[in-house]
CSV table of C-alpha atoms in Angstrom, one decimal:
chain,number,residue,atom,x,y,z
A,27,UNK,CA,-8.2,84.3,82.6
A,28,UNK,CA,-6.0,83.2,79.7
A,29,UNK,CA,-4.2,85.3,77.2
A,30,UNK,CA,-2.0,84.2,74.3
A,31,UNK,CA,1.6,85.3,74.9
A,32,UNK,CA,4.0,85.5,71.9
A,33,UNK,CA,7.7,86.2,72.1
A,34,UNK,CA,9.4,87.3,68.8
A,35,UNK,CA,13.1,86.6,68.7
A,36,UNK,CA,15.8,86.7,66.1
A,37,UNK,CA,15.8,83.0,65.3
A,38,UNK,CA,12.3,81.9,66.5
A,39,UNK,CA,8.8,83.1,67.3
A,40,UNK,CA,7.2,81.2,70.1
A,41,UNK,CA,4.0,81.4,72.0
A,42,UNK,CA,1.5,79.7,74.4
A,43,UNK,CA,-1.7,80.6,76.3
A,44,UNK,CA,-0.9,81.8,79.8
A,45,UNK,CA,-3.0,81.7,83.0
A,46,UNK,CA,-2.7,85.3,84.2
A,47,UNK,CA,-3.4,84.4,87.8
A,48,UNK,CA,-0.7,81.8,88.1
A,49,UNK,CA,1.8,82.7,85.4
A,50,UNK,CA,1.7,79.1,84.1
A,51,UNK,CA,1.5,78.1,80.4
A,52,UNK,CA,-1.8,76.2,79.9
A,53,UNK,CA,-0.6,74.4,76.7
A,54,UNK,CA,2.7,73.3,75.3
A,55,UNK,CA,4.4,76.2,73.7
A,56,UNK,CA,4.6,76.3,69.9
A,57,UNK,CA,7.5,77.7,67.9
A,58,UNK,CA,8.1,78.7,64.3
A,59,UNK,CA,11.3,80.0,62.7
A,60,UNK,CA,11.7,83.8,62.4
A,61,UNK,CA,11.4,84.6,58.6
A,62,UNK,CA,14.5,85.7,56.8
A,63,UNK,CA,14.5,88.6,56.2
A,64,UNK,CA,12.3,89.4,59.1
A,65,UNK,CA,10.1,92.1,57.4
A,66,UNK,CA,6.7,93.2,58.8
A,67,UNK,CA,4.5,91.2,56.5
A,68,UNK,CA,6.3,87.9,56.8
A,69,UNK,CA,6.6,88.2,60.6
A,70,UNK,CA,2.8,89.0,60.8
A,71,UNK,CA,2.2,85.8,58.8
A,72,UNK,CA,4.3,83.8,61.3
A,73,UNK,CA,2.3,85.4,64.2
A,74,UNK,CA,-0.9,84.3,62.5
A,75,UNK,CA,0.5,80.8,62.2
A,76,UNK,CA,0.8,80.7,66.0
A,77,UNK,CA,-2.7,82.0,66.5
A,78,UNK,CA,-4.1,79.4,64.1
A,79,UNK,CA,-2.2,76.6,65.8
A,80,UNK,CA,-3.9,77.4,69.1
A,81,UNK,CA,-7.2,78.2,67.4
A,82,UNK,CA,-7.0,81.3,69.5
A,83,UNK,CA,-10.0,83.8,69.7
A,84,UNK,CA,-9.1,86.1,72.6
A,85,UNK,CA,-6.6,88.9,73.4
A,86,UNK,CA,-2.9,88.5,72.4
A,87,UNK,CA,0.3,90.0,74.1
A,88,UNK,CA,3.5,90.2,72.1
A,89,UNK,CA,7.1,90.8,73.1
A,90,UNK,CA,9.0,92.6,70.3
A,91,UNK,CA,12.8,93.1,70.0
A,92,UNK,CA,13.0,96.8,69.8
A,93,UNK,CA,11.9,100.0,71.5
A,94,UNK,CA,8.1,100.0,71.5
A,95,UNK,CA,6.2,103.3,72.0
A,96,UNK,CA,2.4,102.9,72.1
A,97,UNK,CA,2.6,99.8,69.9
A,98,UNK,CA,5.0,101.4,67.4
A,99,UNK,CA,8.5,100.1,66.6
A,100,UNK,CA,10.7,103.1,67.2
A,101,UNK,CA,14.2,101.7,66.5
A,102,UNK,CA,15.6,98.8,64.5
A,103,UNK,CA,18.1,97.5,67.1
A,104,UNK,CA,18.5,93.9,66.0
A,105,UNK,CA,15.7,93.7,63.5
A,106,UNK,CA,15.1,94.7,59.9
A,107,UNK,CA,15.1,98.5,59.2
A,108,UNK,CA,11.7,98.3,57.6
A,109,UNK,CA,10.1,98.0,61.1
A,110,UNK,CA,11.0,101.6,62.1
A,111,UNK,CA,7.8,103.5,62.2
A,112,UNK,CA,5.6,100.4,61.9
A,113,UNK,CA,2.5,100.3,64.1
A,114,UNK,CA,3.2,96.7,65.2
A,115,UNK,CA,0.0,96.2,67.2
A,116,UNK,CA,-2.2,97.4,64.4
A,117,UNK,CA,-0.4,95.2,61.8
A,118,UNK,CA,-0.7,92.0,64.0
A,119,UNK,CA,-4.3,92.9,64.9
A,120,UNK,CA,-5.2,93.3,61.2
A,121,UNK,CA,-3.6,90.0,60.3
A,122,UNK,CA,-5.1,88.0,63.1
A,123,UNK,CA,-8.5,89.8,63.6
A,124,UNK,CA,-7.8,89.9,67.3
A,125,UNK,CA,-6.7,92.7,69.8
A,126,UNK,CA,-2.9,92.7,70.2
A,127,UNK,CA,-0.8,94.5,72.8
A,128,UNK,CA,2.9,94.9,71.9
A,129,UNK,CA,5.8,95.8,74.3
A,130,UNK,CA,9.6,95.5,74.2
A,131,UNK,CA,10.7,91.9,74.6
A,132,UNK,CA,13.1,92.5,77.5
A,133,UNK,CA,10.4,94.5,79.3
A,134,UNK,CA,8.1,91.5,78.8
A,135,UNK,CA,10.6,89.1,80.3
A,136,UNK,CA,11.2,91.4,83.3
A,137,UNK,CA,7.5,91.8,83.8
A,138,UNK,CA,7.1,88.0,84.2
A,139,UNK,CA,10.0,87.8,86.6
A,140,UNK,CA,8.8,90.7,88.8
A,141,UNK,CA,5.3,89.3,88.9
A,142,UNK,CA,5.8,85.5,89.4
A,143,UNK,CA,9.6,85.0,89.7
A,144,UNK,CA,12.7,86.1,91.6
A,145,UNK,CA,11.5,89.7,91.6
A,146,UNK,CA,8.1,89.2,93.2
A,147,UNK,CA,7.7,91.5,96.1
A,148,UNK,CA,11.0,93.2,95.5
A,149,UNK,CA,10.9,97.0,95.9
A,150,UNK,CA,13.4,99.8,95.0
A,151,UNK,CA,15.2,99.9,91.7
A,152,UNK,CA,15.4,96.4,90.1
A,153,UNK,CA,17.1,95.7,86.8
A,154,UNK,CA,16.4,92.4,85.0
A,155,UNK,CA,19.1,91.4,82.5
A,156,UNK,CA,18.5,88.8,79.8
A,157,UNK,CA,21.9,87.5,78.7
A,158,UNK,CA,21.7,86.1,75.1
A,159,UNK,CA,22.4,87.4,71.6
A,160,UNK,CA,22.2,90.8,73.2
A,161,UNK,CA,21.8,92.2,76.7
A,162,UNK,CA,18.1,92.9,77.2
A,163,UNK,CA,17.2,94.9,80.3
A,164,UNK,CA,14.0,95.6,82.1
A,165,UNK,CA,13.9,98.4,84.7
A,166,UNK,CA,11.4,98.5,87.6
A,167,UNK,CA,10.9,100.8,90.5
A,168,UNK,CA,8.8,99.5,93.4
A,169,UNK,CA,7.5,96.8,91.0
A,170,UNK,CA,6.4,99.3,88.3
A,171,UNK,CA,7.9,99.0,84.8
A,172,UNK,CA,9.9,101.9,83.4
A,173,UNK,CA,9.7,100.9,79.7
A,174,UNK,CA,12.3,100.7,77.0
A,175,UNK,CA,15.5,100.9,79.0
A,176,UNK,CA,17.9,99.3,76.4
A,177,UNK,CA,21.0,99.4,78.6
A,178,UNK,CA,22.7,96.8,76.3
A,179,UNK,CA,22.8,99.5,73.7
A,180,UNK,CA,24.9,102.1,75.7
A,181,UNK,CA,28.3,102.9,74.3
A,182,UNK,CA,31.5,101.4,75.7
A,183,UNK,CA,35.1,101.9,74.6
A,184,UNK,CA,35.7,103.6,71.3
A,185,UNK,CA,32.0,104.0,70.8
A,186,UNK,CA,31.3,100.3,70.7
A,187,UNK,CA,27.9,99.2,71.8
A,188,UNK,CA,28.4,97.3,75.0
A,189,UNK,CA,26.3,94.3,74.2
A,190,UNK,CA,28.6,93.5,71.2
A,191,UNK,CA,31.4,93.3,73.8
A,192,UNK,CA,29.6,91.6,76.8
A,193,UNK,CA,26.6,89.6,75.5
A,194,UNK,CA,26.7,85.8,75.4
A,195,UNK,CA,27.0,86.1,71.6
A,196,UNK,CA,30.4,87.7,72.1
A,197,UNK,CA,31.6,84.8,74.2
A,198,UNK,CA,30.5,82.4,71.4
A,199,UNK,CA,31.7,84.4,68.5
A,200,UNK,CA,35.2,85.0,70.0
A,201,UNK,CA,35.4,81.6,71.6
A,202,UNK,CA,36.0,83.0,75.0
A,203,UNK,CA,36.1,81.0,78.2
A,204,UNK,CA,33.4,81.7,80.8
A,205,UNK,CA,36.1,83.3,83.0
A,206,UNK,CA,37.3,85.7,80.3
A,207,UNK,CA,33.7,86.5,79.2
A,208,UNK,CA,32.6,86.9,82.8
A,209,UNK,CA,35.0,89.8,83.3
A,210,UNK,CA,33.4,91.5,80.4
A,211,UNK,CA,29.9,90.9,81.7
A,212,UNK,CA,31.1,92.3,85.1
A,213,UNK,CA,32.1,95.5,83.4
A,214,UNK,CA,28.6,95.8,82.0
A,215,UNK,CA,27.1,95.4,85.5
A,216,UNK,CA,29.6,97.9,87.0
A,217,UNK,CA,28.9,100.4,84.3
A,218,UNK,CA,25.1,100.0,84.8
A,219,UNK,CA,25.6,100.3,88.6
A,220,UNK,CA,27.6,103.5,88.2
A,221,UNK,CA,24.8,105.1,86.1
A,222,UNK,CA,21.7,103.9,87.9
A,223,UNK,CA,22.6,102.5,91.4
A,224,UNK,CA,20.1,99.7,91.4
A,225,UNK,CA,19.1,97.8,94.5
A,226,UNK,CA,19.0,94.4,92.8
A,227,UNK,CA,20.0,92.7,89.5
A,228,UNK,CA,18.1,89.7,88.3
A,229,UNK,CA,20.0,87.7,85.6
A,230,UNK,CA,18.1,85.6,83.1
A,231,UNK,CA,18.6,84.3,79.6
A,232,UNK,CA,20.7,81.3,78.5
A,233,UNK,CA,23.9,82.2,80.2
A,234,UNK,CA,22.3,82.6,83.6
A,235,UNK,CA,21.9,78.8,83.7
A,236,UNK,CA,25.7,78.6,84.0
A,237,UNK,CA,26.2,81.3,86.5
A,238,UNK,CA,28.6,79.1,88.5
A,239,UNK,CA,31.0,79.2,85.6
A,240,UNK,CA,31.5,83.0,85.8
A,241,UNK,CA,30.1,84.2,89.1
A,242,UNK,CA,33.6,84.5,90.6
A,243,UNK,CA,34.3,87.2,88.0
A,244,UNK,CA,31.4,89.3,89.2
A,245,UNK,CA,32.3,91.8,92.0
A,246,UNK,CA,29.6,94.5,91.5
A,247,UNK,CA,28.4,95.7,94.9
A,248,UNK,CA,24.7,94.9,94.2
A,249,UNK,CA,22.7,91.8,95.2
A,250,UNK,CA,22.2,89.4,92.3
A,251,UNK,CA,19.4,86.8,91.9
A,252,UNK,CA,18.9,84.3,89.0
A,253,UNK,CA,15.7,84.5,87.1
A,254,UNK,CA,13.2,81.7,87.6
A,255,UNK,CA,11.0,81.9,84.5
A,256,UNK,CA,13.8,81.2,82.1
A,257,UNK,CA,12.8,80.6,78.5
A,258,UNK,CA,9.1,81.1,79.2
A,259,UNK,CA,9.5,84.6,80.6
A,260,UNK,CA,9.0,86.5,77.3
A,261,UNK,CA,5.7,84.6,76.6
A,262,UNK,CA,4.4,85.1,80.2
A,263,UNK,CA,5.3,88.8,80.3
A,264,UNK,CA,3.8,89.4,76.9
A,265,UNK,CA,0.5,88.0,78.1
A,266,UNK,CA,0.7,90.1,81.2
A,267,UNK,CA,1.2,93.2,79.2
A,268,UNK,CA,-2.1,92.5,77.3
A,269,UNK,CA,-3.8,92.0,80.7
A,270,UNK,CA,-2.4,95.3,82.1
A,271,UNK,CA,-2.6,97.4,79.0
A,272,UNK,CA,-5.3,95.8,76.8
A,273,UNK,CA,-5.9,97.0,73.2
A,274,UNK,CA,-9.5,97.3,72.1
């Protein structure tokens, strides 16, 4: 079975058909820039561009960068405020003429990792962390997704949102060394551990490729694995969501 997976990000919207049995992309992924401003109608047009590129006629899964409740965007997080209250699945379905399932993008990435990657067969409480512009998190218990855990949005010192302090974007914006930034990221892991006591962290996203540059700064007393699906995780997990929770 193949399902088209689409991953909506702050700078790009990318997608590809996914073989649900193997978790492999069955065609080269295609990417279009995220519209500026990224309002509902313009993003829906970009999604249609991807669908048309693949001449797709089947179900679609979409990872979306905010809290998603039954296909609706509940918060604005890192997207345009006009999305709040938008029924995203219905909007995309109307634009494409196809059934669309929408979940949180970090949940999608985690779903791919738990099904086909480093988290496969791992039980207990597992937290996947996508280290990028923000800190996207997926939370799983005995392999089952607990949706919309946006741990990167918890408050840190002086009411600052912790991903503004510890995400990879903070390292870039403040020109930090990996050593200095790694200490910040370690504080995020320790804070998360104190609250949730996970059995395993799985680190993904761009910065995870350079773990050797900051792993000496991490002293959280929880096993850590590096994600295996990397940049395709969001696409694969979005397709999986459409398989598990299909829209009619």
